[in-house]
């Protein structure tokens, strides 16, 4: 509470020091005195009448606020408007009697309102920029529909094919020749994309392609789906075999005692240019034999510490419904497995895949043991009315839908872009969960990496300005997920950061993004 040496009791009600200060200020002879106009006098009369007859707080605040404003403009004291001090004191008493929390006129007007105004200023720049700098797919929907019509005509697709998953996969774009017919590609890029797609898989669903804005340089959807020359130029070093360190059983990756992943497929509806699982995705689609899953399930069955199983890939929703149903039922049948997760990007790359049968399967299994669906959305542009509707349906049938975003240069590495992403995700029934610093392990995407500090500044800027449950945890992946809290960032040796694993205390060296590459203006489709 504030100091109380400046209080006054009126009609048994104490006026606090904020209110007394306000009344004293108003009573001071105005400096520079320009007499109030007739119009201003009438205005105050009307406001005073409203304040005297009201049973609401706002008319009283409005009167005091206007008196203060006129006083500051040198237009005189309340007396000059025909109001005496005891009238105002009575109104002040009335205000705090009406207010459920006994907030005083002075407190609300001279403390709370300026504090709220200064908080508002923190988001002004964001609000002014968010829809032009980082439009969501919901805001850009009309343009996406134009793209869709053009792409459908070009590929000879009808609505039925567009709206079915087999239709999207049958018409998926995997050659630069077809891609060049659908989106604006700088001619200089065609050759390098053709070259890079000899080494890296490209596959865009027609739907995901429709999210690319024609003419936009470094469109965030294009950057995520169309491989650029940098991937081959960067790839001097062999991809380290992550799985070898962490795969104690067929299809299984395990970093932790209580949670593991089953890499249930190597397929994805769309292949991301920043994919951490590049090595695992391989060169062509594979359908795994049932024995492979059985061996993974046997490992889980034999290890009763494991309580949380993550079915991932590739993309878990690429699997047929019957396979998802079977895998979930098997996991539900293991007593020590208490929760499940499914990793999928399909709600943003091919949302039409999520049919009622799949939703029924998810709900039935969720009723036995909680399911979380973990997705990956990296830019607000990936969220359209269609994907939002799919997330709404999934969130109704499961425990939670969570987002794991990757911090990517040019895609979401500014406050405005990341705030907009997290708010749009949140408004689409999905909770931001992790934000990954783009890993150093795959040299192919060094050009996408963002320095640790840039990411930390972005995440810290969200506190107090974004709903708490829309703020992701910032993570480095280095043999497990290391939260990038200050306490885990031990020191810096040149461009390497020494990180401490919270669960073991082990220190690991984590190469930060190359500051020169990060500062390089020449980037991807800019070239
Ligand atoms: C990400 C991941 C997990 C899950 O980690 P959480 O922190 O529980 O989300 C488990 N196993 C592996 C191999 C992972 O990559
Ligand atoms: S959806 Fe996931 S696994 Fe598939 S390509 Fe993208 S990042 Fe890799």
mmCIF file of C-alpha atoms in Angstrom, residues 174-473:
data_model
loop_
_atom_site.group_PDB
_atom_site.id
_atom_site.type_symbol
_atom_site.label_atom_id
_atom_site.label_comp_id
_atom_site.label_asym_id
_atom_site.label_seq_id
_atom_site.Cartn_x
_atom_site.Cartn_y
_atom_site.Cartn_z
ATOM 1 C CA UNK A 174 8.820 -33.369 -56.733
ATOM 2 C CA UNK A 175 10.462 -31.843 -59.792
ATOM 3 C CA UNK A 176 11.684 -28.360 -60.422
ATOM 4 C CA UNK A 177 10.052 -28.394 -63.860
ATOM 5 C CA UNK A 178 6.570 -28.766 -62.355
ATOM 6 C CA UNK A 179 7.338 -26.400 -59.488
ATOM 7 C CA UNK A 180 8.420 -23.682 -61.903
ATOM 8 C CA UNK A 181 4.963 -23.819 -63.531
ATOM 9 C CA UNK A 182 3.263 -23.221 -60.164
ATOM 10 C CA UNK A 183 5.270 -20.568 -58.355
ATOM 11 C CA UNK A 184 7.538 -17.681 -59.283
ATOM 12 C CA UNK A 185 11.086 -18.925 -59.163
ATOM 13 C CA UNK A 186 13.982 -16.678 -60.096
ATOM 14 C CA UNK A 187 15.414 -18.202 -63.317
ATOM 15 C CA UNK A 188 18.849 -18.333 -61.729
ATOM 16 C CA UNK A 189 17.385 -20.607 -59.061
ATOM 17 C CA UNK A 190 15.961 -23.243 -61.386
ATOM 18 C CA UNK A 191 19.315 -24.768 -62.150
ATOM 19 C CA UNK A 192 20.490 -24.851 -58.550
ATOM 20 C CA UNK A 193 17.213 -26.388 -57.363
ATOM 21 C CA UNK A 194 17.471 -29.014 -60.098
ATOM 22 C CA UNK A 195 20.983 -29.777 -58.898
ATOM 23 C CA UNK A 196 20.216 -29.863 -55.207
ATOM 24 C CA UNK A 197 17.165 -32.099 -55.691
ATOM 25 C CA UNK A 198 19.530 -34.762 -56.980
ATOM 26 C CA UNK A 199 20.860 -34.990 -53.426
ATOM 27 C CA UNK A 200 17.853 -33.948 -51.336
ATOM 28 C CA UNK A 201 14.259 -34.932 -51.628
ATOM 29 C CA UNK A 202 11.786 -32.309 -52.582
ATOM 30 C CA UNK A 203 8.097 -32.941 -52.195
ATOM 31 C CA UNK A 204 5.425 -30.320 -51.802
ATOM 32 C CA UNK A 205 1.752 -31.071 -51.607
ATOM 33 C CA UNK A 206 -0.303 -28.879 -53.942
ATOM 34 C CA UNK A 207 -1.981 -27.544 -50.788
ATOM 35 C CA UNK A 208 1.331 -26.490 -49.185
ATOM 36 C CA UNK A 209 2.400 -24.985 -52.520
ATOM 37 C CA UNK A 210 -0.728 -22.804 -52.487
ATOM 38 C CA UNK A 211 0.570 -21.119 -49.316
ATOM 39 C CA UNK A 212 3.560 -19.688 -51.220
ATOM 40 C CA UNK A 213 2.949 -16.044 -52.136
ATOM 41 C CA UNK A 214 3.815 -15.317 -55.760
ATOM 42 C CA UNK A 215 6.500 -12.693 -56.123
ATOM 43 C CA UNK A 216 7.530 -12.748 -52.465
ATOM 44 C CA UNK A 217 11.285 -12.913 -52.051
ATOM 45 C CA UNK A 218 12.261 -15.585 -49.564
ATOM 46 C CA UNK A 219 8.662 -16.530 -48.870
ATOM 47 C CA UNK A 220 8.730 -18.457 -45.556
ATOM 48 C CA UNK A 221 6.766 -21.381 -47.013
ATOM 49 C CA UNK A 222 9.059 -21.629 -50.032
ATOM 50 C CA UNK A 223 12.164 -21.504 -47.812
ATOM 51 C CA UNK A 224 10.871 -24.439 -45.800
ATOM 52 C CA UNK A 225 9.974 -26.631 -48.727
ATOM 53 C CA UNK A 226 12.141 -25.822 -51.753
ATOM 54 C CA UNK A 227 15.779 -26.823 -51.300
ATOM 55 C CA UNK A 228 18.322 -24.222 -52.361
ATOM 56 C CA UNK A 229 21.915 -24.412 -53.530
ATOM 57 C CA UNK A 230 23.177 -23.670 -50.028
ATOM 58 C CA UNK A 231 22.241 -27.184 -48.950
ATOM 59 C CA UNK A 232 24.843 -28.732 -51.248
ATOM 60 C CA UNK A 233 27.359 -25.945 -50.721
ATOM 61 C CA UNK A 234 27.087 -26.321 -46.956
ATOM 62 C CA UNK A 235 27.250 -30.076 -46.938
ATOM 63 C CA UNK A 236 30.992 -30.540 -46.675
ATOM 64 C CA UNK A 237 30.719 -32.769 -43.644
ATOM 65 C CA UNK A 238 28.985 -36.134 -43.502
ATOM 66 C CA UNK A 239 25.749 -36.278 -41.545
ATOM 67 C CA UNK A 240 26.591 -37.676 -38.114
ATOM 68 C CA UNK A 241 24.697 -40.921 -37.456
ATOM 69 C CA UNK A 242 22.496 -39.697 -34.599
ATOM 70 C CA UNK A 243 20.590 -42.942 -34.394
ATOM 71 C CA UNK A 244 23.657 -45.031 -33.663
ATOM 72 C CA UNK A 245 24.156 -43.328 -30.288
ATOM 73 C CA UNK A 246 20.584 -43.443 -29.191
ATOM 74 C CA UNK A 247 18.799 -46.361 -30.766
ATOM 75 C CA UNK A 248 18.727 -49.242 -28.279
ATOM 76 C CA UNK A 249 16.182 -51.145 -30.368
ATOM 77 C CA UNK A 250 14.770 -51.310 -33.869
ATOM 78 C CA UNK A 251 12.893 -48.062 -34.767
ATOM 79 C CA UNK A 252 13.492 -46.730 -31.250
ATOM 80 C CA UNK A 253 15.344 -43.544 -30.257
ATOM 81 C CA UNK A 254 15.885 -43.105 -26.554
ATOM 82 C CA UNK A 255 17.529 -40.212 -24.728
ATOM 83 C CA UNK A 256 15.600 -40.455 -21.515
ATOM 84 C CA UNK A 257 14.566 -43.198 -19.076
ATOM 85 C CA UNK A 258 10.827 -42.394 -19.068
ATOM 86 C CA UNK A 259 10.104 -41.317 -22.629
ATOM 87 C CA UNK A 260 11.166 -42.642 -26.006
ATOM 88 C CA UNK A 261 10.270 -42.334 -29.642
ATOM 89 C CA UNK A 262 9.240 -44.900 -32.224
ATOM 90 C CA UNK A 263 10.236 -43.711 -35.685
ATOM 91 C CA UNK A 264 7.229 -45.349 -37.235
ATOM 92 C CA UNK A 265 7.720 -44.195 -40.829
ATOM 93 C CA UNK A 266 10.259 -42.357 -42.966
ATOM 94 C CA UNK A 267 7.523 -40.675 -45.010
ATOM 95 C CA UNK A 268 6.265 -37.110 -44.840
ATOM 96 C CA UNK A 269 3.645 -35.361 -46.947
ATOM 97 C CA UNK A 270 6.166 -32.573 -47.461
ATOM 98 C CA UNK A 271 9.908 -32.700 -46.888
ATOM 99 C CA UNK A 272 11.281 -29.757 -44.931
ATOM 100 C CA UNK A 273 14.528 -28.127 -46.015
ATOM 101 C CA UNK A 274 15.558 -27.856 -42.342
ATOM 102 C CA UNK A 275 14.723 -31.454 -41.410
ATOM 103 C CA UNK A 276 16.771 -32.731 -38.503
ATOM 104 C CA UNK A 277 15.886 -36.249 -39.517
ATOM 105 C CA UNK A 278 17.318 -35.790 -42.968
ATOM 106 C CA UNK A 279 19.446 -38.897 -42.603
ATOM 107 C CA UNK A 280 16.521 -40.967 -41.448
ATOM 108 C CA UNK A 281 14.087 -39.696 -44.075
ATOM 109 C CA UNK A 282 16.343 -41.289 -46.658
ATOM 110 C CA UNK A 283 15.970 -41.134 -50.390
ATOM 111 C CA UNK A 284 12.717 -42.987 -50.883
ATOM 112 C CA UNK A 285 9.503 -43.908 -49.112
ATOM 113 C CA UNK A 286 9.605 -47.159 -47.206
ATOM 114 C CA UNK A 287 6.788 -49.190 -45.747
ATOM 115 C CA UNK A 288 8.012 -50.948 -42.626
ATOM 116 C CA UNK A 289 7.219 -54.556 -41.931
ATOM 117 C CA UNK A 290 5.072 -55.338 -38.907
ATOM 118 C CA UNK A 291 7.989 -57.200 -37.247
ATOM 119 C CA UNK A 292 9.849 -53.903 -37.037
ATOM 120 C CA UNK A 293 7.056 -52.376 -34.956
ATOM 121 C CA UNK A 294 6.742 -55.555 -32.928
ATOM 122 C CA UNK A 295 10.430 -55.390 -31.986
ATOM 123 C CA UNK A 296 10.029 -51.753 -30.903
ATOM 124 C CA UNK A 297 6.948 -52.638 -28.845
ATOM 125 C CA UNK A 298 8.749 -55.605 -27.280
ATOM 126 C CA UNK A 299 11.531 -53.281 -26.142
ATOM 127 C CA UNK A 300 8.979 -50.969 -24.525
ATOM 128 C CA UNK A 301 7.118 -53.889 -22.960
ATOM 129 C CA UNK A 302 10.321 -55.150 -21.384
ATOM 130 C CA UNK A 303 11.254 -51.740 -19.924
ATOM 131 C CA UNK A 304 8.795 -50.714 -17.284
ATOM 132 C CA UNK A 305 10.411 -47.327 -16.679
ATOM 133 C CA UNK A 306 8.983 -46.104 -19.977
ATOM 134 C CA UNK A 307 5.751 -44.206 -19.396
ATOM 135 C CA UNK A 308 5.474 -41.867 -22.404
ATOM 136 C CA UNK A 309 5.827 -43.040 -25.992
ATOM 137 C CA UNK A 310 6.145 -40.702 -28.926
ATOM 138 C CA UNK A 311 5.171 -42.096 -32.315
ATOM 139 C CA UNK A 312 7.027 -40.038 -34.866
ATOM 140 C CA UNK A 313 8.673 -40.395 -38.231
ATOM 141 C CA UNK A 314 8.784 -38.936 -40.674
ATOM 142 C CA UNK A 315 5.210 -37.976 -40.042
ATOM 143 C CA UNK A 316 3.002 -40.237 -37.910
ATOM 144 C CA UNK A 317 -0.189 -39.224 -39.750
ATOM 145 C CA UNK A 318 1.212 -40.586 -43.019
ATOM 146 C CA UNK A 319 0.544 -44.049 -41.597
ATOM 147 C CA UNK A 320 -2.800 -45.626 -42.534
ATOM 148 C CA UNK A 321 -5.559 -45.304 -39.944
ATOM 149 C CA UNK A 322 -5.494 -49.056 -39.346
ATOM 150 C CA UNK A 323 -1.785 -48.908 -38.468
ATOM 151 C CA UNK A 324 -2.231 -45.917 -36.133
ATOM 152 C CA UNK A 325 -5.130 -47.698 -34.454
ATOM 153 C CA UNK A 326 -3.098 -50.867 -34.003
ATOM 154 C CA UNK A 327 -0.003 -49.067 -32.640
ATOM 155 C CA UNK A 328 -2.064 -47.031 -30.165
ATOM 156 C CA UNK A 329 -3.968 -50.123 -29.011
ATOM 157 C CA UNK A 330 -0.691 -51.994 -28.488
ATOM 158 C CA UNK A 331 0.703 -49.102 -26.419
ATOM 159 C CA UNK A 332 -2.547 -48.764 -24.452
ATOM 160 C CA UNK A 333 -2.222 -52.458 -23.642
ATOM 161 C CA UNK A 334 1.160 -51.977 -21.946
ATOM 162 C CA UNK A 335 0.474 -51.216 -18.308
ATOM 163 C CA UNK A 336 3.475 -48.959 -17.659
ATOM 164 C CA UNK A 337 2.878 -46.841 -20.769
ATOM 165 C CA UNK A 338 0.664 -44.058 -19.413
ATOM 166 C CA UNK A 339 0.626 -41.464 -22.176
ATOM 167 C CA UNK A 340 1.248 -41.239 -25.892
ATOM 168 C CA UNK A 341 2.285 -38.601 -28.363
ATOM 169 C CA UNK A 342 1.958 -38.487 -32.124
ATOM 170 C CA UNK A 343 4.359 -36.285 -34.097
ATOM 171 C CA UNK A 344 2.865 -34.838 -37.282
ATOM 172 C CA UNK A 345 3.130 -31.844 -39.529
ATOM 173 C CA UNK A 346 0.215 -33.006 -41.690
ATOM 174 C CA UNK A 347 -2.297 -30.497 -40.275
ATOM 175 C CA UNK A 348 -0.215 -27.788 -41.981
ATOM 176 C CA UNK A 349 1.152 -29.694 -44.988
ATOM 177 C CA UNK A 350 -1.910 -31.772 -45.968
ATOM 178 C CA UNK A 351 -4.750 -31.074 -43.527
ATOM 179 C CA UNK A 352 -7.251 -33.058 -45.640
ATOM 180 C CA UNK A 353 -5.559 -36.216 -44.349
ATOM 181 C CA UNK A 354 -7.248 -35.801 -40.948
ATOM 182 C CA UNK A 355 -10.510 -37.646 -41.549
ATOM 183 C CA UNK A 356 -13.306 -38.567 -39.147
ATOM 184 C CA UNK A 357 -12.067 -42.132 -38.864
ATOM 185 C CA UNK A 358 -8.669 -40.926 -37.635
ATOM 186 C CA UNK A 359 -10.342 -38.543 -35.170
ATOM 187 C CA UNK A 360 -12.456 -41.423 -33.814
ATOM 188 C CA UNK A 361 -9.325 -43.557 -33.391
ATOM 189 C CA UNK A 362 -7.558 -40.735 -31.542
ATOM 190 C CA UNK A 363 -10.502 -40.147 -29.227
ATOM 191 C CA UNK A 364 -10.938 -43.830 -28.411
ATOM 192 C CA UNK A 365 -7.270 -44.176 -27.483
ATOM 193 C CA UNK A 366 -7.246 -40.825 -25.656
ATOM 194 C CA UNK A 367 -10.129 -42.104 -23.520
ATOM 195 C CA UNK A 368 -7.883 -44.964 -22.434
ATOM 196 C CA UNK A 369 -4.687 -42.934 -21.912
ATOM 197 C CA UNK A 370 -3.963 -39.319 -22.805
ATOM 198 C CA UNK A 371 -2.712 -38.498 -26.302
ATOM 199 C CA UNK A 372 -0.901 -35.327 -27.230
ATOM 200 C CA UNK A 373 -0.501 -34.449 -30.878
ATOM 201 C CA UNK A 374 2.788 -32.655 -31.422
ATOM 202 C CA UNK A 375 3.045 -30.598 -34.570
ATOM 203 C CA UNK A 376 5.514 -28.225 -36.172
ATOM 204 C CA UNK A 377 4.464 -24.769 -37.319
ATOM 205 C CA UNK A 378 7.227 -22.261 -38.009
ATOM 206 C CA UNK A 379 5.385 -19.289 -39.455
ATOM 207 C CA UNK A 380 1.892 -17.837 -39.041
ATOM 208 C CA UNK A 381 1.554 -18.182 -42.816
ATOM 209 C CA UNK A 382 1.243 -21.966 -42.307
ATOM 210 C CA UNK A 383 -2.009 -21.532 -40.391
ATOM 211 C CA UNK A 384 -5.033 -21.275 -42.668
ATOM 212 C CA UNK A 385 -8.750 -21.602 -41.920
ATOM 213 C CA UNK A 386 -8.410 -25.221 -43.078
ATOM 214 C CA UNK A 387 -5.506 -26.147 -40.795
ATOM 215 C CA UNK A 388 -7.044 -24.231 -37.889
ATOM 216 C CA UNK A 389 -10.246 -26.241 -38.290
ATOM 217 C CA UNK A 390 -8.228 -29.481 -38.234
ATOM 218 C CA UNK A 391 -6.430 -28.394 -35.061
ATOM 219 C CA UNK A 392 -9.790 -27.516 -33.488
ATOM 220 C CA UNK A 393 -11.094 -30.991 -34.218
ATOM 221 C CA UNK A 394 -7.971 -32.751 -32.955
ATOM 222 C CA UNK A 395 -7.900 -30.658 -29.795
ATOM 223 C CA UNK A 396 -11.497 -31.655 -29.048
ATOM 224 C CA UNK A 397 -10.618 -35.339 -29.248
ATOM 225 C CA UNK A 398 -7.228 -35.426 -27.510
ATOM 226 C CA UNK A 399 -5.497 -34.167 -24.392
ATOM 227 C CA UNK A 400 -3.523 -31.411 -26.097
ATOM 228 C CA UNK A 401 -2.034 -30.199 -29.360
ATOM 229 C CA UNK A 402 1.486 -28.824 -28.943
ATOM 230 C CA UNK A 403 3.787 -26.982 -31.298
ATOM 231 C CA UNK A 404 7.506 -27.543 -31.676
ATOM 232 C CA UNK A 405 8.855 -24.729 -33.816
ATOM 233 C CA UNK A 406 12.369 -24.408 -35.187
ATOM 234 C CA UNK A 407 14.044 -21.005 -35.006
ATOM 235 C CA UNK A 408 14.927 -20.284 -38.634
ATOM 236 C CA UNK A 409 16.660 -17.314 -40.192
ATOM 237 C CA UNK A 410 14.353 -15.294 -42.394
ATOM 238 C CA UNK A 411 11.319 -17.314 -41.293
ATOM 239 C CA UNK A 412 10.725 -16.496 -37.641
ATOM 240 C CA UNK A 413 13.883 -14.867 -36.240
ATOM 241 C CA UNK A 414 12.411 -11.504 -35.223
ATOM 242 C CA UNK A 415 10.179 -10.539 -32.318
ATOM 243 C CA UNK A 416 7.293 -9.602 -34.592
ATOM 244 C CA UNK A 417 7.410 -12.859 -36.556
ATOM 245 C CA UNK A 418 7.783 -15.062 -33.479
ATOM 246 C CA UNK A 419 5.129 -13.266 -31.416
ATOM 247 C CA UNK A 420 2.758 -13.491 -34.353
ATOM 248 C CA UNK A 421 3.523 -17.186 -34.792
ATOM 249 C CA UNK A 422 2.911 -17.965 -31.137
ATOM 250 C CA UNK A 423 -0.283 -15.914 -30.947
ATOM 251 C CA UNK A 424 -1.669 -17.443 -34.145
ATOM 252 C CA UNK A 425 -0.782 -20.951 -32.976
ATOM 253 C CA UNK A 426 -2.474 -20.237 -29.648
ATOM 254 C CA UNK A 427 -5.603 -18.904 -31.363
ATOM 255 C CA UNK A 428 -5.712 -22.125 -33.394
ATOM 256 C CA UNK A 429 -6.141 -24.505 -30.442
ATOM 257 C CA UNK A 430 -2.413 -25.321 -30.314
ATOM 258 C CA UNK A 431 -0.020 -24.547 -27.485
ATOM 259 C CA UNK A 432 3.535 -23.425 -28.226
ATOM 260 C CA UNK A 433 5.720 -26.034 -26.517
ATOM 261 C CA UNK A 434 9.302 -25.912 -27.769
ATOM 262 C CA UNK A 435 11.339 -23.509 -29.846
ATOM 263 C CA UNK A 436 14.433 -25.298 -31.121
ATOM 264 C CA UNK A 437 17.646 -23.530 -31.922
ATOM 265 C CA UNK A 438 18.382 -24.944 -35.385
ATOM 266 C CA UNK A 439 20.953 -27.682 -34.876
ATOM 267 C CA UNK A 440 24.582 -27.597 -35.964
ATOM 268 C CA UNK A 441 24.566 -31.330 -36.613
ATOM 269 C CA UNK A 442 23.268 -31.073 -40.141
ATOM 270 C CA UNK A 443 25.647 -28.753 -41.980
ATOM 271 C CA UNK A 444 23.140 -28.606 -44.877
ATOM 272 C CA UNK A 445 21.198 -25.894 -43.179
ATOM 273 C CA UNK A 446 23.914 -23.721 -41.659
ATOM 274 C CA UNK A 447 22.322 -20.865 -43.623
ATOM 275 C CA UNK A 448 19.145 -21.212 -41.537
ATOM 276 C CA UNK A 449 20.871 -21.059 -38.163
ATOM 277 C CA UNK A 450 20.211 -18.215 -35.738
ATOM 278 C CA UNK A 451 22.596 -17.337 -32.874
ATOM 279 C CA UNK A 452 21.546 -18.519 -29.426
ATOM 280 C CA UNK A 453 21.351 -14.975 -28.077
ATOM 281 C CA UNK A 454 19.019 -13.804 -30.836
ATOM 282 C CA UNK A 455 16.605 -16.587 -29.919
ATOM 283 C CA UNK A 456 16.908 -15.873 -26.223
ATOM 284 C CA UNK A 457 16.142 -12.204 -26.741
ATOM 285 C CA UNK A 458 13.046 -13.146 -28.758
ATOM 286 C CA UNK A 459 11.764 -15.621 -26.180
ATOM 287 C CA UNK A 460 12.446 -13.309 -23.231
ATOM 288 C CA UNK A 461 10.670 -10.456 -25.005
ATOM 289 C CA UNK A 462 7.492 -12.510 -24.867
ATOM 290 C CA UNK A 463 7.201 -12.568 -21.077
ATOM 291 C CA UNK A 464 4.596 -10.063 -19.938
ATOM 292 C CA UNK A 465 3.471 -9.361 -23.479
ATOM 293 C CA UNK A 466 2.092 -12.731 -24.605
ATOM 294 C CA UNK A 467 -0.128 -15.123 -22.631
ATOM 295 C CA UNK A 468 2.072 -17.368 -20.530
ATOM 296 C CA UNK A 469 0.760 -20.559 -22.128
ATOM 297 C CA UNK A 470 1.729 -19.201 -25.560
ATOM 298 C CA UNK A 471 5.436 -18.847 -24.711
ATOM 299 C CA UNK A 472 7.576 -21.768 -25.889
ATOM 300 C CA UNK A 473 10.582 -23.166 -24.065
#
